[in-house]
Structure formats: C-alpha cells, structure tokens
Amino acid sequence: GENVEQHPSTLSVQEGDSAVIKCTYSDSASNYFPWYKQELGKRPQLIIDIRSNVGEKKDQRIAVTLNKTAKHFSLHITETQPEDSAVYFCAASKGYDKIIFGKGTRLHILP
Amino acid sequence: SQTIHQWPATLVQPVGSPLSLECTVEGTSNPNLYWYRQAAGRGLQLLFYSVGIGQISSEVPQNLSASRPQDRQFILSSKKLLLSDSGFYLCAWSGTVYEQYFGPGTRLTVT
C-alpha cells in the first residue's frame, strides 16, 4: 500500500523567512496530494492541494510543487508569520481511496 | 454547504467503561466517512472508514468498533476502554471530489 514519508519532523525558521517541508510517496498511482495545517488543540484544516496533472500550485504565501517522476512533493511557505506556527501534514491518495498521511512537521516561527 | 459535527467535545472515562462517539455530516449525501485517532503530539492514525451504510473497513484491529446506521452518521464504540485509548478522536468526510474535511474532534481521557 501507499507510504508517505515527511521531513523534517521539526522546523524552526525566523519570522519573515521561508519554510519548506518535503514529502515522498511510494504508490505511483497516487494522484491527489493535500496539505493540512493543525493548530494546537484543533482539527487539521486543508490548506492547499495538488493533483497529478499539475506541477505547481500557489495560494498567496503558500505553494506546493509535485515531481511525479521522483514521487515527491513539497510545501513552501514564504514570508512566514507567527500564525504559521502549527503542525503540517502532507498526504497522498488515489482520489477514490483513503488518504495516507505523513507523520507531520512541527513548524516554529521564531520572533 | 457541508458541516460535520462530533460529540461530545471532551470526555473522561474510567478504564473498562464503554465508549460511544458520534459523528454526523450535513449538506451532502453518501459521503465517505473516517475515524482517526491522534495521540498527544503524534500523527493521524486511521481507525475505520466507510463508503456506505453498513460498509466498514477496519485499519487497526483493537478493542474499538465502528458502525454506520445512517448515510450521514458514523459511530465509534468500545465495550471496555483501555488507558491506551486516550487521545483526540477525529471524524472526517469526503465526497465525490477528493477533498477530505475533519470534524472538531473529541478529546478522550481514560483514567
């Protein structure tokens, strides 16, 4: 079955700098790659996603890139702000099937 | 628009007691439904998922069970709770599009 690896497990960046979280997946049939943000004590929230027919997608300060050949995808956050501090989960699925999550990255934005 | 509800929000139960957590979805029909558990500071563990009434797939064999008595209702149960059952229980749904959305969660403490 699908396996999603996520790195790093913890990331600290200075406010205003960029943050990058990377994930790899194992099943070449996966075609949907969402990213979730979970603030302390709250539910995971879908913040951006990408499908396999697209190589990059942007939404304001966040962007995702997908390399199907290498089976890896990344989340990029630019101009980081204190409210970006959270745990971020990447995931992969074949669309019709259950989503497989990575283990999460705890992002700390330093003042 | 679609809304997902979970209750109770918090629960403290003694070891060996039964458990029933409920999840309902509004504004959609025939959703895929999921139960996840998240231990403190950890990732998302998929427990059960359902693609229709009475159709339950178990991901982790343990003392928990799930039922789907109605199209938009998903119930997580246990006959006898263990200390290790403590955690944040999240229900989620997905529809004909790929996106999956989480409910607000139930924080369970087994004492």
PDB file of C-alpha atoms in Angstrom:
ATOM      1  CA  GLY A   1       0.000   0.000   0.000  1.00  0.00           C
ATOM      2  CA  GLU A   2       0.856   3.670  -0.096  1.00  0.00           C
ATOM      3  CA  ASN A   3       3.519   5.018   2.243  1.00  0.00           C
ATOM      4  CA  VAL A   4       4.156   8.725   2.798  1.00  0.00           C
ATOM      5  CA  GLU A   5       7.395   9.962   4.347  1.00  0.00           C
ATOM      6  CA  GLN A   6       7.622  13.552   5.617  1.00  0.00           C
ATOM      7  CA  HIS A   7      10.681  15.611   6.549  1.00  0.00           C
ATOM      8  CA  PRO A   8      11.720  17.301   8.708  1.00  0.00           C
ATOM      9  CA  SER A   9       9.781  16.349  11.822  1.00  0.00           C
ATOM     10  CA  THR A  10      10.531  19.744  13.362  1.00  0.00           C
ATOM     11  CA  LEU A  11      11.437  23.002  11.633  1.00  0.00           C
ATOM     12  CA  SER A  12      12.297  26.374  13.131  1.00  0.00           C
ATOM     13  CA  VAL A  13      12.560  29.473  10.959  1.00  0.00           C
ATOM     14  CA  GLN A  14      12.901  33.164  11.644  1.00  0.00           C
ATOM     15  CA  GLU A  15       9.811  35.247  11.075  1.00  0.00           C
ATOM     16  CA  GLY A  16       9.868  36.547   7.515  1.00  0.00           C
ATOM     17  CA  ASP A  17      11.988  33.689   6.192  1.00  0.00           C
ATOM     18  CA  SER A  18      10.725  30.817   4.053  1.00  0.00           C
ATOM     19  CA  ALA A  19       9.887  27.298   5.202  1.00  0.00           C
ATOM     20  CA  VAL A  20       9.960  24.145   3.103  1.00  0.00           C
ATOM     21  CA  ILE A  21       8.504  20.766   4.056  1.00  0.00           C
ATOM     22  CA  LYS A  22       9.154  17.742   1.859  1.00  0.00           C
ATOM     23  CA  CYS A  23       7.270  14.503   1.346  1.00  0.00           C
ATOM     24  CA  THR A  24       7.769  11.367  -0.698  1.00  0.00           C
ATOM     25  CA  TYR A  25       5.222   8.752  -1.646  1.00  0.00           C
ATOM     26  CA  SER A  26       5.545   5.172  -2.809  1.00  0.00           C
ATOM     27  CA  ASP A  27       2.489   4.395  -4.952  1.00  0.00           C
ATOM     28  CA  SER A  28       2.842   5.779  -8.474  1.00  0.00           C
ATOM     29  CA  ALA A  29      -0.945   5.529  -8.877  1.00  0.00           C
ATOM     30  CA  SER A  30      -1.497   8.277  -6.277  1.00  0.00           C
ATOM     31  CA  ASN A  31      -2.869  11.367  -7.961  1.00  0.00           C
ATOM     32  CA  TYR A  32      -4.008  13.698  -5.188  1.00  0.00           C
ATOM     33  CA  PHE A  33      -1.731  15.397  -2.648  1.00  0.00           C
ATOM     34  CA  PRO A  34      -3.299  17.566   0.064  1.00  0.00           C
ATOM     35  CA  TRP A  35      -1.626  19.512   2.854  1.00  0.00           C
ATOM     36  CA  TYR A  36      -3.214  20.086   6.241  1.00  0.00           C
ATOM     37  CA  LYS A  37      -2.388  22.561   8.986  1.00  0.00           C
ATOM     38  CA  GLN A  38      -3.205  21.684  12.584  1.00  0.00           C
ATOM     39  CA  GLU A  39      -3.020  24.333  15.258  1.00  0.00           C
ATOM     40  CA  LEU A  40      -2.685  23.261  18.864  1.00  0.00           C
ATOM     41  CA  GLY A  41      -5.817  21.550  20.139  1.00  0.00           C
ATOM     42  CA  LYS A  42      -7.723  21.989  16.887  1.00  0.00           C
ATOM     43  CA  ARG A  43      -8.712  19.882  13.918  1.00  0.00           C
ATOM     44  CA  PRO A  44      -6.474  19.577  10.825  1.00  0.00           C
ATOM     45  CA  GLN A  45      -7.502  22.093   8.179  1.00  0.00           C
ATOM     46  CA  LEU A  46      -6.982  21.588   4.450  1.00  0.00           C
ATOM     47  CA  ILE A  47      -4.823  24.492   3.297  1.00  0.00           C
ATOM     48  CA  ILE A  48      -3.831  23.539  -0.234  1.00  0.00           C
ATOM     49  CA  ASP A  49      -3.796  20.533  -2.506  1.00  0.00           C
ATOM     50  CA  ILE A  50      -2.431  19.497  -5.869  1.00  0.00           C
ATOM     51  CA  ARG A  51      -3.398  16.879  -8.395  1.00  0.00           C
ATOM     52  CA  SER A  52      -1.047  14.872 -10.514  1.00  0.00           C
ATOM     53  CA  ASN A  53      -1.810  16.749 -13.726  1.00  0.00           C
ATOM     54  CA  VAL A  54      -0.284  19.919 -12.234  1.00  0.00           C
ATOM     55  CA  GLY A  55       3.322  20.578 -11.259  1.00  0.00           C
ATOM     56  CA  GLU A  56       2.836  23.601  -9.039  1.00  0.00           C
ATOM     57  CA  LYS A  57       0.038  25.464  -7.310  1.00  0.00           C
ATOM     58  CA  LYS A  58       0.131  28.732  -5.371  1.00  0.00           C
ATOM     59  CA  ASP A  59      -2.215  30.413  -2.943  1.00  0.00           C
ATOM     60  CA  GLN A  60      -0.878  33.690  -1.582  1.00  0.00           C
ATOM     61  CA  ARG A  61       2.135  32.820   0.608  1.00  0.00           C
ATOM     62  CA  ILE A  62       1.895  29.057   0.238  1.00  0.00           C
ATOM     63  CA  ALA A  63       2.778  26.896  -2.733  1.00  0.00           C
ATOM     64  CA  VAL A  64       3.053  23.200  -3.447  1.00  0.00           C
ATOM     65  CA  THR A  65       5.233  21.518  -6.026  1.00  0.00           C
ATOM     66  CA  LEU A  66       4.939  17.972  -7.324  1.00  0.00           C
ATOM     67  CA  ASN A  67       7.532  15.842  -9.064  1.00  0.00           C
ATOM     68  CA  LYS A  68       5.733  12.718 -10.285  1.00  0.00           C
ATOM     69  CA  THR A  69       8.855  11.116 -11.684  1.00  0.00           C
ATOM     70  CA  ALA A  70      10.659  11.308  -8.368  1.00  0.00           C
ATOM     71  CA  LYS A  71       7.459  10.788  -6.384  1.00  0.00           C
ATOM     72  CA  HIS A  72       7.970  13.728  -4.108  1.00  0.00           C
ATOM     73  CA  PHE A  73       6.074  16.893  -3.317  1.00  0.00           C
ATOM     74  CA  SER A  74       6.793  19.923  -1.180  1.00  0.00           C
ATOM     75  CA  LEU A  75       5.085  22.735   0.696  1.00  0.00           C
ATOM     76  CA  HIS A  76       6.650  26.190   0.541  1.00  0.00           C
ATOM     77  CA  ILE A  77       5.645  28.991   2.888  1.00  0.00           C
ATOM     78  CA  THR A  78       7.123  32.411   2.148  1.00  0.00           C
ATOM     79  CA  GLU A  79       7.330  35.462   4.416  1.00  0.00           C
ATOM     80  CA  THR A  80       6.479  33.358   7.444  1.00  0.00           C
ATOM     81  CA  GLN A  81       4.370  34.887  10.202  1.00  0.00           C
ATOM     82  CA  PRO A  82       3.747  33.851  13.824  1.00  0.00           C
ATOM     83  CA  GLU A  83       0.347  32.408  12.872  1.00  0.00           C
ATOM     84  CA  ASP A  84       2.101  29.922  10.594  1.00  0.00           C
ATOM     85  CA  SER A  85       3.310  28.060  13.694  1.00  0.00           C
ATOM     86  CA  ALA A  86       1.496  24.710  13.639  1.00  0.00           C
ATOM     87  CA  VAL A  87       1.871  21.071  12.671  1.00  0.00           C
ATOM     88  CA  TYR A  88       1.687  20.436   8.937  1.00  0.00           C
ATOM     89  CA  PHE A  89       0.696  17.085   7.431  1.00  0.00           C
ATOM     90  CA  CYS A  90       1.215  16.011   3.851  1.00  0.00           C
ATOM     91  CA  ALA A  91      -0.865  13.213   2.369  1.00  0.00           C
ATOM     92  CA  ALA A  92      -1.421  11.188  -0.771  1.00  0.00           C
ATOM     93  CA  SER A  93      -4.306   9.270  -2.253  1.00  0.00           C
ATOM     94  CA  LYS A  94      -5.651   7.803  -5.450  1.00  0.00           C
ATOM     95  CA  GLY A  95      -8.678  10.074  -5.148  1.00  0.00           C
ATOM     96  CA  TYR A  96     -11.283   7.375  -4.743  1.00  0.00           C
ATOM     97  CA  ASP A  97      -9.365   5.744  -1.923  1.00  0.00           C
ATOM     98  CA  LYS A  98      -8.469   6.689   1.636  1.00  0.00           C
ATOM     99  CA  ILE A  99      -5.858   9.382   2.232  1.00  0.00           C
ATOM    100  CA  ILE A 100      -2.490   8.311   3.611  1.00  0.00           C
ATOM    101  CA  PHE A 101      -0.885  10.914   5.864  1.00  0.00           C
ATOM    102  CA  GLY A 102       2.724  11.666   6.658  1.00  0.00           C
ATOM    103  CA  LYS A 103       3.734  11.879  10.305  1.00  0.00           C
ATOM    104  CA  GLY A 104       3.722  15.651  10.424  1.00  0.00           C
ATOM    105  CA  THR A 105       6.147  18.570  10.695  1.00  0.00           C
ATOM    106  CA  ARG A 106       6.059  20.884  13.674  1.00  0.00           C
ATOM    107  CA  LEU A 107       6.842  24.377  12.372  1.00  0.00           C
ATOM    108  CA  HIS A 108       8.035  27.019  14.823  1.00  0.00           C
ATOM    109  CA  ILE A 109       8.223  30.636  13.696  1.00  0.00           C
ATOM    110  CA  LEU A 110      10.856  32.447  15.768  1.00  0.00           C
ATOM    111  CA  PRO A 111      10.420  36.163  16.553  1.00  0.00           C
TER     112      PRO A 111
ATOM    113  CA  SER B   1     -22.561  23.985   2.496  1.00  0.00           C
ATOM    114  CA  GLN B   2     -21.373  20.884   4.278  1.00  0.00           C
ATOM    115  CA  THR B   3     -20.935  20.701   8.043  1.00  0.00           C
ATOM    116  CA  ILE B   4     -19.559  17.935  10.211  1.00  0.00           C
ATOM    117  CA  HIS B   5     -20.436  17.558  13.880  1.00  0.00           C
ATOM    118  CA  GLN B   6     -18.887  15.471  16.611  1.00  0.00           C
ATOM    119  CA  TRP B   7     -19.903  14.967  20.196  1.00  0.00           C
ATOM    120  CA  PRO B   8     -19.052  15.067  22.907  1.00  0.00           C
ATOM    121  CA  ALA B   9     -16.205  17.566  22.645  1.00  0.00           C
ATOM    122  CA  THR B  10     -14.430  16.187  25.703  1.00  0.00           C
ATOM    123  CA  LEU B  11     -14.862  13.003  27.679  1.00  0.00           C
ATOM    124  CA  VAL B  12     -13.232  11.494  30.747  1.00  0.00           C
ATOM    125  CA  GLN B  13     -13.915   7.805  31.240  1.00  0.00           C
ATOM    126  CA  PRO B  14     -12.551   5.160  33.621  1.00  0.00           C
ATOM    127  CA  VAL B  15     -10.694   2.111  32.365  1.00  0.00           C
ATOM    128  CA  GLY B  16     -13.091  -0.695  31.491  1.00  0.00           C
ATOM    129  CA  SER B  17     -16.047   1.563  30.779  1.00  0.00           C
ATOM    130  CA  PRO B  18     -17.859   1.625  27.407  1.00  0.00           C
ATOM    131  CA  LEU B  19     -17.485   4.340  24.785  1.00  0.00           C
ATOM    132  CA  SER B  20     -19.722   5.830  22.136  1.00  0.00           C
ATOM    133  CA  LEU B  21     -18.655   8.761  19.977  1.00  0.00           C
ATOM    134  CA  GLU B  22     -20.935  10.138  17.315  1.00  0.00           C
ATOM    135  CA  CYS B  23     -20.289  11.971  14.075  1.00  0.00           C
ATOM    136  CA  THR B  24     -22.834  13.410  11.674  1.00  0.00           C
ATOM    137  CA  VAL B  25     -22.453  15.229   8.375  1.00  0.00           C
ATOM    138  CA  GLU B  26     -24.893  17.746   6.925  1.00  0.00           C
ATOM    139  CA  GLY B  27     -25.275  19.063   3.412  1.00  0.00           C
ATOM    140  CA  THR B  28     -24.111  16.062   1.433  1.00  0.00           C
ATOM    141  CA  SER B  29     -25.261  12.560   0.654  1.00  0.00           C
ATOM    142  CA  ASN B  30     -23.379   9.265   0.555  1.00  0.00           C
ATOM    143  CA  PRO B  31     -20.136  10.668   1.951  1.00  0.00           C
ATOM    144  CA  ASN B  32     -17.088   8.561   2.711  1.00  0.00           C
ATOM    145  CA  LEU B  33     -16.620   8.692   6.467  1.00  0.00           C
ATOM    146  CA  TYR B  34     -13.480   8.156   8.544  1.00  0.00           C
ATOM    147  CA  TRP B  35     -12.445   7.808  12.179  1.00  0.00           C
ATOM    148  CA  TYR B  36      -8.922   8.841  13.166  1.00  0.00           C
ATOM    149  CA  ARG B  37      -7.142   8.848  16.497  1.00  0.00           C
ATOM    150  CA  GLN B  38      -4.337  11.204  17.383  1.00  0.00           C
ATOM    151  CA  ALA B  39      -2.243  10.556  20.488  1.00  0.00           C
ATOM    152  CA  ALA B  40      -0.737  13.632  22.144  1.00  0.00           C
ATOM    153  CA  GLY B  41       1.891  15.174  19.883  1.00  0.00           C
ATOM    154  CA  ARG B  42       1.584  12.406  17.331  1.00  0.00           C
ATOM    155  CA  GLY B  43       0.256  11.805  13.836  1.00  0.00           C
ATOM    156  CA  LEU B  44      -3.127  10.768  12.472  1.00  0.00           C
ATOM    157  CA  GLN B  45      -3.942   7.083  12.824  1.00  0.00           C
ATOM    158  CA  LEU B  46      -6.790   5.895  10.612  1.00  0.00           C
ATOM    159  CA  LEU B  47      -9.051   3.560  12.587  1.00  0.00           C
ATOM    160  CA  PHE B  48     -12.061   2.937  10.329  1.00  0.00           C
ATOM    161  CA  TYR B  49     -13.528   4.153   7.092  1.00  0.00           C
ATOM    162  CA  SER B  50     -16.877   3.657   5.428  1.00  0.00           C
ATOM    163  CA  VAL B  51     -18.011   4.128   1.838  1.00  0.00           C
ATOM    164  CA  GLY B  52     -21.699   3.476   2.587  1.00  0.00           C
ATOM    165  CA  ILE B  53     -24.287   2.370   5.113  1.00  0.00           C
ATOM    166  CA  GLY B  54     -23.209  -0.816   6.843  1.00  0.00           C
ATOM    167  CA  GLN B  55     -19.851  -0.858   4.988  1.00  0.00           C
ATOM    168  CA  ILE B  56     -16.975  -0.522   7.450  1.00  0.00           C
ATOM    169  CA  SER B  57     -13.290  -1.162   6.840  1.00  0.00           C
ATOM    170  CA  SER B  58     -11.050  -1.579   9.852  1.00  0.00           C
ATOM    171  CA  GLU B  59      -7.488  -0.374   9.668  1.00  0.00           C
ATOM    172  CA  VAL B  60      -6.327  -1.248  13.165  1.00  0.00           C
ATOM    173  CA  PRO B  61      -7.550  -4.394  14.978  1.00  0.00           C
ATOM    174  CA  GLN B  62      -8.169  -3.458  18.594  1.00  0.00           C
ATOM    175  CA  ASN B  63     -10.953  -3.020  21.092  1.00  0.00           C
ATOM    176  CA  LEU B  64     -12.747  -0.374  19.030  1.00  0.00           C
ATOM    177  CA  SER B  65     -15.570  -0.833  16.542  1.00  0.00           C
ATOM    178  CA  ALA B  66     -17.471   1.438  14.191  1.00  0.00           C
ATOM    179  CA  SER B  67     -20.955   1.479  12.767  1.00  0.00           C
ATOM    180  CA  ARG B  68     -22.796   3.496  10.155  1.00  0.00           C
ATOM    181  CA  PRO B  69     -26.502   3.153  10.873  1.00  0.00           C
ATOM    182  CA  GLN B  70     -27.493   6.036   8.581  1.00  0.00           C
ATOM    183  CA  ASP B  71     -25.984   7.612   5.488  1.00  0.00           C
ATOM    184  CA  ARG B  72     -24.526  10.599   7.326  1.00  0.00           C
ATOM    185  CA  GLN B  73     -23.940   9.115  10.779  1.00  0.00           C
ATOM    186  CA  PHE B  74     -20.799   7.371  11.931  1.00  0.00           C
ATOM    187  CA  ILE B  75     -20.357   5.941  15.428  1.00  0.00           C
ATOM    188  CA  LEU B  76     -17.193   4.788  17.190  1.00  0.00           C
ATOM    189  CA  SER B  77     -17.633   2.384  20.084  1.00  0.00           C
ATOM    190  CA  SER B  78     -15.790   0.337  22.620  1.00  0.00           C
ATOM    191  CA  LYS B  79     -17.082  -2.171  25.159  1.00  0.00           C
ATOM    192  CA  LYS B  80     -14.153  -1.709  27.536  1.00  0.00           C
ATOM    193  CA  LEU B  81     -11.753   1.213  27.359  1.00  0.00           C
ATOM    194  CA  LEU B  82      -8.016   0.865  27.887  1.00  0.00           C
ATOM    195  CA  LEU B  83      -5.617   3.548  29.093  1.00  0.00           C
ATOM    196  CA  SER B  84      -4.049   3.476  25.623  1.00  0.00           C
ATOM    197  CA  ASP B  85      -7.366   4.564  24.101  1.00  0.00           C
ATOM    198  CA  SER B  86      -6.801   8.118  25.334  1.00  0.00           C
ATOM    199  CA  GLY B  87      -6.401  10.618  22.530  1.00  0.00           C
ATOM    200  CA  PHE B  88      -8.025  13.063  20.170  1.00  0.00           C
ATOM    201  CA  TYR B  89     -10.651  11.326  18.026  1.00  0.00           C
ATOM    202  CA  LEU B  90     -11.393  12.929  14.711  1.00  0.00           C
ATOM    203  CA  CYS B  91     -14.164  12.117  12.311  1.00  0.00           C
ATOM    204  CA  ALA B  92     -13.739  13.143   8.682  1.00  0.00           C
ATOM    205  CA  TRP B  93     -15.736  13.039   5.477  1.00  0.00           C
ATOM    206  CA  SER B  94     -15.071  13.196   1.776  1.00  0.00           C
ATOM    207  CA  GLY B  95     -17.462  13.385  -1.148  1.00  0.00           C
ATOM    208  CA  THR B  96     -17.299  12.955  -4.891  1.00  0.00           C
ATOM    209  CA  VAL B  97     -14.369  15.350  -5.035  1.00  0.00           C
ATOM    210  CA  TYR B  98     -11.110  14.339  -3.456  1.00  0.00           C
ATOM    211  CA  GLU B  99     -11.008  16.758  -0.525  1.00  0.00           C
ATOM    212  CA  GLN B 100     -11.378  15.387   2.990  1.00  0.00           C
ATOM    213  CA  TYR B 101     -12.608  17.516   5.883  1.00  0.00           C
ATOM    214  CA  PHE B 102     -12.294  16.897   9.592  1.00  0.00           C
ATOM    215  CA  GLY B 103     -14.783  17.391  12.381  1.00  0.00           C
ATOM    216  CA  PRO B 104     -13.924  19.345  15.539  1.00  0.00           C
ATOM    217  CA  GLY B 105     -12.840  16.209  17.398  1.00  0.00           C
ATOM    218  CA  THR B 106     -13.455  14.568  20.755  1.00  0.00           C
ATOM    219  CA  ARG B 107     -10.721  14.644  23.358  1.00  0.00           C
ATOM    220  CA  LEU B 108     -10.912  11.395  25.333  1.00  0.00           C
ATOM    221  CA  THR B 109      -9.049  10.816  28.570  1.00  0.00           C
ATOM    222  CA  VAL B 110      -9.157   7.325  30.045  1.00  0.00           C
ATOM    223  CA  THR B 111      -8.306   7.307  33.758  1.00  0.00           C
TER     224      THR B 111
END
